[in-house]
CSV table of C-alpha atoms in Angstrom, one decimal:
chain,number,residue,atom,x,y,z
A,1496,MET,CA,-83.9,2.4,-174.5
A,1497,ALA,CA,-81.8,3.8,-177.1
A,1498,GLY,CA,-78.2,3.3,-175.0
A,1499,THR,CA,-76.6,2.4,-171.7
A,1500,ALA,CA,-75.3,6.1,-171.7
A,1501,GLN,CA,-78.2,7.3,-169.6
A,1502,GLN,CA,-77.2,10.0,-167.0
A,1503,LYS,CA,-78.1,9.7,-163.2
A,1504,GLY,CA,-81.6,11.4,-163.1
A,1505,THR,CA,-82.4,11.6,-166.2
A,1506,GLY,CA,-85.0,9.8,-168.4
A,1507,PRO,CA,-84.7,8.9,-171.9
A,1508,VAL,CA,-85.4,11.2,-174.5
A,1509,ASP,CA,-88.7,10.6,-176.6
A,1510,ALA,CA,-87.5,12.3,-179.6
A,1511,ARG,CA,-89.3,12.7,-183.3
A,1512,GLY,CA,-86.9,15.2,-184.2
A,1513,PRO,CA,-83.9,16.8,-182.5
A,1514,ALA,CA,-84.0,16.4,-178.8
A,1515,ASP,CA,-82.8,20.0,-178.1
A,1516,PRO,CA,-82.2,22.2,-181.4
A,1517,GLY,CA,-80.2,24.7,-179.3
A,1518,GLU,CA,-77.5,22.1,-178.4
A,1519,ARG,CA,-74.3,22.2,-179.8
A,1520,GLY,CA,-74.4,20.0,-183.3
A,1521,PHE,CA,-77.9,20.4,-184.3
A,1522,GLY,CA,-78.7,22.2,-187.1
A,1523,GLU,CA,-75.7,21.1,-189.5
A,1524,GLY,CA,-76.6,17.4,-189.1
A,1525,ALA,CA,-79.6,17.6,-191.9
A,1526,GLU,CA,-77.0,19.0,-194.2
A,1527,LEU,CA,-74.2,16.6,-193.6
A,1528,LEU,CA,-76.7,13.7,-194.1
A,1529,ASP,CA,-77.9,15.3,-197.3
A,1530,GLU,CA,-73.8,15.6,-198.3
A,1531,LEU,CA,-73.3,11.9,-197.3
A,1532,ARG,CA,-76.6,10.9,-199.1
A,1533,ALA,CA,-75.3,12.4,-202.3
A,1534,ALA,CA,-71.8,11.2,-201.8
A,1535,ILE,CA,-73.4,7.6,-201.5
A,1536,GLY,CA,-75.4,8.0,-204.3
A,1537,LYS,CA,-72.7,9.3,-206.8
A,1538,TYR,CA,-71.0,6.0,-206.6
A,1539,VAL,CA,-73.4,3.4,-206.4
A,1540,VAL,CA,-77.2,2.4,-207.6
A,1541,LEU,CA,-79.0,1.2,-204.6
A,1542,PRO,CA,-82.3,-0.5,-205.0
A,1543,SER,CA,-84.8,2.3,-204.0
A,1544,ASP,CA,-84.5,5.9,-202.4
A,1545,GLU,CA,-85.6,4.3,-198.9
A,1546,ALA,CA,-82.7,2.0,-199.5
A,1547,LEU,CA,-80.1,5.0,-199.8
A,1548,THR,CA,-81.9,6.9,-196.8
A,1549,ALA,CA,-81.1,3.7,-194.9
A,1550,VAL,CA,-77.2,3.6,-196.0
A,1551,THR,CA,-76.9,7.3,-195.3
A,1552,LEU,CA,-78.0,6.7,-191.8
A,1553,TRP,CA,-76.5,3.0,-191.2
A,1554,VAL,CA,-72.9,5.0,-192.2
A,1555,ALA,CA,-73.3,8.2,-189.7
A,1556,ALA,CA,-74.3,5.4,-186.7
A,1557,THR,CA,-71.3,4.0,-187.0
A,1558,HIS,CA,-69.5,7.1,-185.5
A,1559,ILE,CA,-71.4,6.8,-182.6
A,1560,GLN,CA,-71.5,3.0,-181.7
A,1561,THR,CA,-70.2,3.3,-178.4
A,1562,ALA,CA,-73.7,5.1,-177.4
A,1563,LEU,CA,-75.9,2.5,-179.3
A,1564,GLN,CA,-77.5,-0.4,-177.7
A,1565,HIS,CA,-77.9,-2.0,-180.9
A,1566,ALA,CA,-75.5,-2.6,-183.7
A,1567,PRO,CA,-77.5,-3.5,-186.9
A,1568,ARG,CA,-75.9,-5.6,-189.8
A,1569,LEU,CA,-76.3,-4.0,-193.4
A,1570,ALA,CA,-76.7,-7.1,-195.5
A,1571,VAL,CA,-75.9,-6.3,-199.4
A,1572,VAL,CA,-77.2,-8.9,-201.1
A,1573,GLY,CA,-77.8,-9.8,-204.9
A,1574,PRO,CA,-78.4,-12.7,-207.3
A,1575,THR,CA,-75.8,-12.4,-209.5
A,1576,LYS,CA,-72.2,-11.0,-209.5
A,1577,GLY,CA,-72.0,-7.1,-211.1
A,1578,CYS,CA,-74.5,-5.8,-208.8
A,1579,GLY,CA,-72.7,-3.2,-207.2
A,1580,LYS,CA,-72.1,-4.8,-203.8
A,1581,SER,CA,-68.4,-4.3,-203.2
A,1582,ARG,CA,-68.5,-1.0,-204.7
A,1583,VAL,CA,-71.0,-0.3,-201.7
A,1584,LEU,CA,-68.4,-1.5,-199.3
A,1585,ASP,CA,-65.8,0.4,-201.0
A,1586,VAL,CA,-68.0,3.4,-200.2
A,1587,LEU,CA,-68.2,2.2,-196.6
A,1588,HIS,CA,-64.8,1.7,-196.0
A,1589,GLU,CA,-64.1,5.4,-196.7
A,1590,THR,CA,-67.5,6.9,-194.6
A,1591,VAL,CA,-67.7,4.8,-191.5
A,1592,HIS,CA,-65.8,4.8,-188.1
A,1593,GLN,CA,-62.6,2.6,-188.4
A,1594,PRO,CA,-63.4,0.3,-190.9
A,1595,ILE,CA,-61.7,-3.1,-191.6
A,1596,MET,CA,-62.5,-4.7,-194.5
A,1597,THR,CA,-61.7,-8.5,-195.1
A,1598,VAL,CA,-63.1,-11.6,-197.3
A,1599,ASN,CA,-62.5,-14.4,-195.0
A,1600,MET,CA,-62.1,-13.4,-191.4
A,1601,SER,CA,-61.8,-16.2,-188.6
A,1602,THR,CA,-63.6,-15.9,-185.5
A,1603,ALA,CA,-60.7,-15.8,-183.3
A,1604,VAL,CA,-59.5,-12.7,-185.2
A,1605,LEU,CA,-62.8,-11.0,-185.1
A,1606,PHE,CA,-63.6,-11.0,-181.7
A,1607,ARG,CA,-59.9,-9.8,-181.0
A,1608,VAL,CA,-60.0,-6.7,-183.2
A,1609,ILE,CA,-63.2,-5.3,-181.8
A,1610,GLY,CA,-62.7,-3.9,-178.5
A,1611,LYS,CA,-64.1,-1.3,-176.3
A,1612,ASN,CA,-64.2,1.2,-179.1
A,1613,PRO,CA,-65.4,-1.3,-181.8
A,1614,ARG,CA,-64.2,-0.8,-185.4
A,1615,THR,CA,-66.6,-1.7,-188.2
A,1616,ILE,CA,-66.6,-4.8,-189.9
A,1617,LEU,CA,-66.9,-4.8,-193.7
A,1618,VAL,CA,-66.8,-8.6,-194.9
A,1619,ASP,CA,-66.9,-9.1,-199.0
A,1620,GLU,CA,-67.8,-12.3,-200.4
A,1621,ALA,CA,-69.6,-13.3,-197.4
A,1622,ASP,CA,-71.3,-16.1,-199.5
A,1623,ALA,CA,-68.3,-18.1,-199.6
A,1624,ILE,CA,-67.8,-18.0,-195.7
A,1625,PHE,CA,-71.4,-19.5,-195.4
A,1626,SER,CA,-71.3,-21.4,-198.7
A,1627,LYS,CA,-72.4,-24.7,-197.0
A,1628,ALA,CA,-75.0,-25.7,-194.5
A,1629,GLY,CA,-73.5,-26.0,-191.0
A,1630,ASP,CA,-70.3,-24.2,-191.6
A,1631,ASN,CA,-68.7,-21.3,-189.8
A,1632,GLU,CA,-71.8,-21.9,-187.4
A,1633,GLU,CA,-69.3,-20.1,-184.6
A,1634,LEU,CA,-68.7,-17.2,-186.7
A,1635,ARG,CA,-72.7,-16.5,-187.5
A,1636,GLY,CA,-73.1,-17.1,-183.9
A,1637,LEU,CA,-70.7,-14.2,-183.2
A,1638,LEU,CA,-72.3,-11.9,-185.8
A,1639,ASN,CA,-75.7,-12.5,-184.2
A,1640,ALA,CA,-74.4,-12.0,-180.6
A,1641,GLY,CA,-72.7,-8.5,-181.8
A,1642,HIS,CA,-76.0,-7.3,-182.8
A,1643,GLN,CA,-77.0,-6.4,-179.0
A,1644,ARG,CA,-74.5,-4.8,-176.1
A,1645,ASN,CA,-73.3,-6.9,-173.5
A,1646,ARG,CA,-73.3,-10.5,-175.3
A,1647,PRO,CA,-69.3,-11.1,-174.7
A,1648,ALA,CA,-67.6,-14.4,-176.3
A,1649,TRP,CA,-65.9,-16.3,-173.5
A,1650,ARG,CA,-62.4,-18.0,-174.2
A,1651,ILE,CA,-59.6,-19.6,-172.1
A,1652,SER,CA,-56.8,-17.2,-172.4
A,1653,GLY,CA,-53.1,-16.9,-171.0
A,1654,PRO,CA,-50.6,-18.9,-169.7
A,1655,GLU,CA,-52.9,-19.4,-166.4
A,1656,HIS,CA,-56.2,-20.4,-169.1
A,1657,LYS,CA,-58.2,-17.9,-167.4
A,1658,PRO,CA,-62.0,-17.7,-168.7
A,1659,THR,CA,-61.7,-14.6,-170.5
A,1660,PRO,CA,-64.7,-12.4,-172.1
A,1661,TYR,CA,-64.2,-10.7,-175.6
A,1662,PRO,CA,-66.7,-8.1,-176.7
A,1663,THR,CA,-68.9,-8.9,-179.7
A,1664,PHE,CA,-70.7,-5.6,-180.3
A,1665,ALA,CA,-69.9,-3.8,-183.5
A,1666,MET,CA,-71.6,-3.1,-186.6
A,1667,ALA,CA,-70.8,-5.2,-189.6
A,1668,ALA,CA,-71.7,-4.8,-193.2
A,1669,LEU,CA,-71.8,-8.2,-195.3
A,1670,ALA,CA,-71.9,-8.4,-199.2
A,1671,SER,CA,-73.1,-11.7,-200.4
A,1672,ILE,CA,-74.3,-13.4,-203.8
A,1673,GLY,CA,-77.5,-14.8,-202.9
A,1674,ASP,CA,-79.0,-14.5,-198.9
A,1675,LEU,CA,-77.2,-14.8,-195.9
A,1676,PRO,CA,-78.2,-16.8,-193.1
A,1677,ASP,CA,-81.7,-16.1,-192.0
A,1678,THR,CA,-80.3,-15.0,-188.1
A,1679,ILE,CA,-77.8,-12.1,-189.4
A,1680,THR,CA,-80.8,-10.9,-192.2
A,1681,ASP,CA,-83.0,-11.2,-189.2
A,1682,ARG,CA,-80.7,-8.4,-187.4
A,1683,ALA,CA,-79.6,-6.5,-190.6
A,1684,VAL,CA,-80.9,-3.7,-192.8
A,1685,VAL,CA,-81.2,-5.7,-196.1
A,1686,LEU,CA,-80.3,-4.0,-199.6
A,1687,ARG,CA,-81.5,-6.4,-202.4
A,1688,MET,CA,-78.8,-5.0,-204.8
A,1689,GLN,CA,-79.7,-5.4,-209.0
A,1690,LYS,CA,-77.4,-4.8,-211.8
A,1691,ARG,CA,-77.8,-1.3,-213.0
A,1692,LYS,CA,-80.4,-0.7,-216.1
A,1693,PRO,CA,-78.6,0.5,-219.4
A,1694,GLY,CA,-79.7,4.2,-218.3
A,1695,GLU,CA,-78.4,3.9,-215.1
A,1696,LYS,CA,-75.0,5.8,-214.7
A,1697,VAL,CA,-73.0,6.1,-211.7
A,1698,THR,CA,-69.7,8.4,-211.6
A,1699,PRO,CA,-66.6,5.6,-211.8
A,1700,PHE,CA,-65.0,4.7,-208.4
A,1701,ARG,CA,-61.4,5.8,-208.6
A,1702,SER,CA,-59.3,5.9,-205.1
A,1703,ARG,CA,-57.2,8.6,-205.7
A,1704,TYR,CA,-60.7,11.2,-206.8
A,1705,ALA,CA,-62.9,9.2,-204.5
A,1706,THR,CA,-61.2,8.8,-201.2
A,1707,PRO,CA,-60.7,12.6,-200.2
A,1708,GLU,CA,-64.0,13.5,-200.8
A,1709,LEU,CA,-65.7,10.5,-198.8
A,1710,ASN,CA,-62.8,11.2,-196.1
A,1711,SER,CA,-64.1,14.7,-196.0
A,1712,VAL,CA,-67.6,13.9,-195.4
A,1713,ARG,CA,-66.7,11.3,-192.9
A,1714,ASP,CA,-64.6,13.5,-190.7
A,1715,LYS,CA,-67.3,16.3,-190.6
A,1716,LEU,CA,-69.9,13.7,-189.7
A,1717,ALA,CA,-67.3,12.4,-187.0
A,1718,ALA,CA,-67.0,16.2,-185.7
A,1719,TRP,CA,-70.6,16.4,-185.7
A,1720,LEU,CA,-71.5,13.2,-183.8
A,1721,GLY,CA,-68.9,13.2,-181.4
A,1722,PRO,CA,-70.3,15.9,-178.6
A,1723,LEU,CA,-73.4,14.4,-179.3
A,1724,ARG,CA,-72.8,10.6,-178.1
A,1725,GLY,CA,-74.4,11.3,-174.5
A,1726,THR,CA,-77.4,12.6,-176.0
A,1727,ALA,CA,-77.7,9.8,-178.5
A,1728,GLY,CA,-77.1,7.1,-175.6
A,1729,ARG,CA,-80.2,8.7,-173.6
A,1730,MET,CA,-82.8,8.8,-176.4
A,1731,ALA,CA,-85.5,6.6,-177.0
A,1732,PRO,CA,-87.1,7.6,-180.2
A,1733,THR,CA,-90.7,6.5,-181.5
A,1734,MET,CA,-90.5,3.9,-183.9
A,1735,PRO,CA,-93.0,2.8,-186.5
A,1736,VAL,CA,-92.4,-1.3,-186.0
A,1737,GLU,CA,-91.7,-3.3,-183.5
A,1738,ASP,CA,-89.4,-6.2,-181.5
A,1739,ARG,CA,-86.2,-6.7,-183.2
A,1740,ALA,CA,-87.1,-4.8,-186.4
A,1741,ALA,CA,-87.0,-1.7,-183.8
A,1742,ASP,CA,-83.9,-2.6,-182.4
A,1743,THR,CA,-82.1,-3.0,-185.4
A,1744,TRP,CA,-83.7,0.5,-187.0
A,1745,GLU,CA,-83.3,2.6,-183.7
A,1746,PRO,CA,-79.9,3.5,-184.5
A,1747,LEU,CA,-80.6,4.7,-187.7
A,1748,VAL,CA,-83.8,6.8,-186.0
A,1749,ILE,CA,-81.9,8.0,-183.6
A,1750,ILE,CA,-79.7,9.7,-186.1
A,1751,ALA,CA,-82.4,11.0,-188.3
A,1752,ASP,CA,-83.7,12.7,-185.0
A,1753,LEU,CA,-80.4,14.3,-184.1
A,1754,ALA,CA,-80.4,15.4,-187.5
A,1755,GLY,CA,-83.6,16.7,-187.9
A,1756,GLY,CA,-85.0,18.7,-191.1
A,1757,HIS,CA,-86.8,15.9,-193.5
A,1758,TRP,CA,-84.4,13.4,-192.1
A,1759,PRO,CA,-86.9,11.9,-188.7
A,1760,ALA,CA,-89.9,11.5,-191.3
A,1761,SER,CA,-87.4,9.8,-194.0
A,1762,ALA,CA,-85.9,7.9,-191.8
A,1763,ARG,CA,-89.3,6.0,-190.4
A,1764,ALA,CA,-90.8,5.7,-194.1
A,1765,ALA,CA,-87.7,3.8,-195.5
A,1766,CYS,CA,-88.0,1.5,-192.0
A,1767,VAL,CA,-91.5,0.8,-192.8
A,1768,ALA,CA,-91.2,0.4,-196.7
A,1769,MET,CA,-88.0,-1.9,-195.9
A,1770,THR,CA,-89.1,-3.7,-193.2
A,1771,ARG,CA,-92.8,-4.9,-195.0
A,1772,PHE,CA,-90.7,-5.4,-198.1
A,1773,GLU,CA,-88.5,-8.2,-195.9
A,1774,ALA,CA,-91.7,-9.6,-194.4
A,1775,VAL,CA,-92.7,-10.4,-197.7
A,1776,GLN,CA,-89.7,-11.6,-198.8
A,1777,ASP,CA,-89.6,-14.0,-195.5
A,1778,GLU,CA,-92.7,-15.5,-196.3
A,1779,GLN,CA,-92.2,-16.5,-199.9
A,1780,THR,CA,-88.6,-17.9,-198.4
A,1781,ASN,CA,-90.6,-20.1,-196.2
A,1782,LEU,CA,-93.1,-21.3,-199.0
A,1783,LYS,CA,-90.4,-22.0,-200.9
A,1784,THR,CA,-88.5,-23.9,-198.0
A,1785,ARG,CA,-91.7,-25.8,-197.6
A,1786,LEU,CA,-92.0,-26.7,-201.3
A,1787,LEU,CA,-88.3,-28.3,-201.1
A,1788,ARG,CA,-89.2,-30.1,-198.2
A,1789,ASP,CA,-92.3,-31.3,-199.5
A,1790,ILE,CA,-90.9,-32.4,-202.7
A,1791,HIS,CA,-88.5,-34.5,-200.6
A,1792,SER,CA,-91.4,-36.3,-199.0
A,1793,VAL,CA,-92.7,-37.1,-202.8
A,1794,PHE,CA,-89.5,-38.5,-203.6
A,1795,GLU,CA,-89.1,-40.3,-200.4
A,1796,ALA,CA,-92.8,-42.0,-200.7
A,1797,ARG,CA,-91.6,-43.3,-204.5
A,1798,GLY,CA,-88.6,-44.7,-203.1
A,1799,ASN,CA,-86.2,-41.9,-204.4
A,1800,PRO,CA,-86.8,-42.7,-208.1
A,1801,GLU,CA,-83.9,-40.7,-210.6
A,1802,ALA,CA,-86.9,-38.6,-211.7
A,1803,LEU,CA,-90.3,-37.4,-211.8
A,1804,SER,CA,-92.6,-36.0,-214.2
A,1805,SER,CA,-93.6,-32.4,-213.5
A,1806,LEU,CA,-97.6,-33.4,-213.6
A,1807,ASP,CA,-96.8,-36.5,-211.0
A,1808,LEU,CA,-94.9,-34.2,-208.8
A,1809,VAL,CA,-97.7,-31.5,-208.9
A,1810,THR,CA,-100.1,-34.3,-208.5
A,1811,ALA,CA,-98.9,-35.7,-205.4
A,1812,LEU,CA,-98.2,-32.1,-203.7
A,1813,LEU,CA,-101.7,-31.1,-204.4
A,1814,GLN,CA,-102.9,-34.5,-202.7
A,1815,ASP,CA,-101.6,-33.2,-199.0
A,1816,PRO,CA,-104.0,-31.9,-197.3
A,1817,ASP,CA,-102.2,-29.9,-194.7
A,1818,ALA,CA,-100.0,-28.2,-197.4
A,1819,PRO,CA,-100.6,-24.9,-199.0
A,1820,TRP,CA,-101.0,-26.1,-202.7
A,1821,ALA,CA,-104.3,-26.4,-203.2
A,1822,GLU,CA,-104.6,-22.8,-202.3
A,1823,HIS,CA,-101.4,-21.4,-204.2
A,1824,GLY,CA,-102.4,-18.7,-207.5
A,1825,THR,CA,-105.9,-18.6,-208.5
A,1826,ASN,CA,-106.5,-22.7,-209.2
A,1827,GLY,CA,-104.2,-24.2,-207.2
A,1828,LEU,CA,-100.6,-25.1,-208.0
A,1829,ASN,CA,-99.7,-26.1,-211.5
A,1830,ALA,CA,-96.5,-26.9,-213.6
A,1831,TYR,CA,-95.6,-23.4,-214.3
A,1832,HIS,CA,-96.0,-22.1,-210.7
A,1833,LEU,CA,-93.6,-25.1,-209.7
A,1834,GLY,CA,-91.2,-24.0,-212.0
A,1835,LYS,CA,-91.2,-20.4,-211.3
A,1836,LEU,CA,-90.9,-21.1,-207.5
A,1837,LEU,CA,-87.7,-23.6,-207.8
A,1838,ARG,CA,-85.9,-21.2,-210.4
A,1839,ASP,CA,-84.5,-19.3,-207.7
A,1840,PHE,CA,-82.6,-22.6,-206.4
A,1841,ASP,CA,-81.6,-23.2,-210.3
A,1842,ILE,CA,-83.8,-26.3,-210.3
A,1843,ARG,CA,-85.6,-26.5,-213.9
A,1844,PRO,CA,-87.2,-29.0,-215.6
A,1845,ALA,CA,-86.1,-31.3,-218.8
A,1846,ASN,CA,-87.5,-34.0,-220.8
A,1847,TYR,CA,-87.3,-37.4,-219.5
A,1848,ARG,CA,-88.2,-40.6,-220.8
A,1849,PHE,CA,-90.0,-42.7,-217.9
A,1850,ASP,CA,-92.2,-46.1,-218.4
A,1851,LYS,CA,-93.6,-47.6,-221.3
A,1852,GLY,CA,-91.5,-45.1,-223.3
A,1853,ARG,CA,-93.6,-41.8,-221.9
A,1854,GLN,CA,-91.7,-38.8,-222.5
A,1855,ALA,CA,-92.9,-35.9,-220.3
A,1856,LYS,CA,-91.0,-32.8,-218.7
A,1857,GLY,CA,-89.7,-33.7,-215.3
A,1858,TYR,CA,-87.2,-33.0,-212.3
A,1859,ALA,CA,-84.2,-35.1,-211.6
A,1860,ARG,CA,-84.1,-35.8,-208.0
A,1861,ASN,CA,-80.1,-35.1,-208.2
A,1862,ARG,CA,-81.1,-31.2,-209.1
A,1863,PHE,CA,-82.4,-30.6,-205.4
A,1864,LEU,CA,-79.9,-32.3,-203.4
A,1865,ASP,CA,-77.8,-29.0,-202.9
A,1866,SER,CA,-80.4,-26.8,-202.3
A,1867,TRP,CA,-82.0,-29.6,-199.7
A,1868,ALA,CA,-78.1,-29.5,-197.9
A,1869,ARG,CA,-78.5,-25.6,-198.1
A,1870,HIS,CA,-81.8,-24.6,-197.0
A,1871,CYS,CA,-83.4,-28.0,-195.4
A,1872,PRO,CA,-79.9,-29.5,-193.7
A,1873,GLU,CA,-81.9,-31.8,-191.6
A,1874,LEU,CA,-83.4,-34.0,-194.3
A,1875,THR,CA,-79.6,-34.5,-195.8
A,1876,GLU,CA,-79.0,-37.3,-193.2
A,1877,THR,CA,-81.8,-39.6,-194.5
A,1878,ALA,CA,-81.2,-38.8,-198.0
A,1879,PRO,CA,-80.0,-41.9,-199.8
A,1880,ALA,CA,-76.2,-42.2,-200.8
A,1881,PRO,CA,-75.8,-41.1,-204.5
A,1882,THR,CA,-74.4,-43.5,-206.8
A,1883,HIS,CA,-75.2,-42.0,-210.3
A,1884,ASP,CA,-76.3,-39.4,-212.3
A,1885,ALA,CA,-79.6,-39.1,-214.8
A,1886,PRO,CA,-78.5,-35.4,-216.7
A,1887,PRO,CA,-81.4,-33.5,-218.5
A,1888,ALA,CA,-82.1,-34.7,-222.0
A,1889,ARG,CA,-81.5,-31.3,-223.7
A,1890,GLN,CA,-79.8,-27.7,-222.9
A,1891,ALA,CA,-82.7,-25.2,-222.1
A,1892,GLN,CA,-82.8,-21.9,-224.0
A,1893,GLY,CA,-79.2,-22.6,-225.5
A,1894,LYS,CA,-77.4,-22.8,-222.4
A,1895,PRO,CA,-75.8,-25.9,-220.9
A,1896,PRO,CA,-76.9,-27.1,-217.8
A,1897,ALA,CA,-75.6,-26.5,-214.3
A,1898,ALA,CA,-73.2,-29.0,-213.1
A,1899,PRO,CA,-75.4,-31.2,-210.6
A,1900,ALA,CA,-74.7,-30.7,-207.3
A,1901,GLY,CA,-74.7,-34.6,-206.8
A,1902,GLN,CA,-75.5,-38.1,-208.4
A,1903,LEU,CA,-78.4,-40.1,-208.4
A,1904,PRO,CA,-79.2,-43.2,-206.6
A,1905,ILE,CA,-79.5,-46.7,-208.0
A,1906,GLY,CA,-83.3,-47.9,-207.7
A,1907,PRO,CA,-84.3,-50.8,-205.5
A,1908,PRO,CA,-82.6,-54.0,-206.5
A,1909,GLY,CA,-84.9,-56.0,-209.0
A,1910,GLY,CA,-87.0,-52.9,-209.2
A,1911,PRO,CA,-87.2,-50.7,-212.7
A,1912,ALA,CA,-84.3,-48.9,-213.8
A,1913,GLY,CA,-86.1,-45.4,-213.8
A,1914,PRO,CA,-86.5,-42.5,-216.2
A,1915,LYS,CA,-84.0,-42.5,-219.0
A,1916,ARG,CA,-82.8,-39.5,-221.3
A,1917,ALA,CA,-85.3,-38.7,-223.8
A,1918,ARG,CA,-83.1,-38.7,-227.2
């Protein structure tokens, strides 16, 4: 069911369009959403038309949070700075229901500002909050719980030390360089931002001009949706997806069905396109995480040398009969595929001198330490204590190598000293 506000004796409304075109508020909704969509697209370049549709509906949904059963997160992620993530939050701040903007909010503050009529949480620089494996698990758990109604956070409160439930249900948008934790993106409409192309233009965002315009659209949205909360709470729209994806997208589809016009079809098309894209991203992410684990096993099986050549690393990966690497690509994993898969972790090969003066491209073990800690935290407990570094032989494409995330371990006592930098 779409919400908890079902009236006694009244079943849910299965809507593909407006539940009742004659009811107050219907008819103007499509025009208001069109106006909001144009206003958002004026200031930011989003990844696709579907993404612009999704953001428009997400903004509108914040104005009927009290009628919803789920509070979808909006994950605004990009690979680097300058992709427009913070500008998206600027526009959201002027259009959503009672925004509260933060760059570093504690868990204690968060569940105290939500309340029965929840505010809309806008978190910039969320990558700093979740920068290390295991950091802010309590905050992550609260954001996960707040995706669904009736998942309170319990705390001991007051002079009597009485157990007290604090509501967690609230819509939240989080902007981050790099991906957010999987449990958050799994509950989110994900915008994968990129830098604007040279020909892509936007109107400069100046508060003194943009704020009155966006606030005007916000106020009209609130006036339109206010009388429709009861109807929205009874709606159970037909969804093109299932399970958690349906939970996340249902509030957006409800808004579209309330508006009518082209919006019901546009919302469902955006839902299908964006969830399919995220499914592909998940598959690729899982493959890359598997690669990190398998590389860890290869290093460990060889006594954790300072570096391995690309050829030796690929050969070892291909020898695992239970791994997917023999079927990767047309003829199995090769050095090029390996480099491409590891590039997203900022792990790149460099020239090294190995035993008997052999010089070859290879990977230093210390370059994996940060990625293992972030993406495979269960492996960090068994990782040997680092001791010294073996930097790459030369800079790649004229760019200075990134600072190593850790140092390399010394080889076993009495054993070979390991590879040397090629000169």
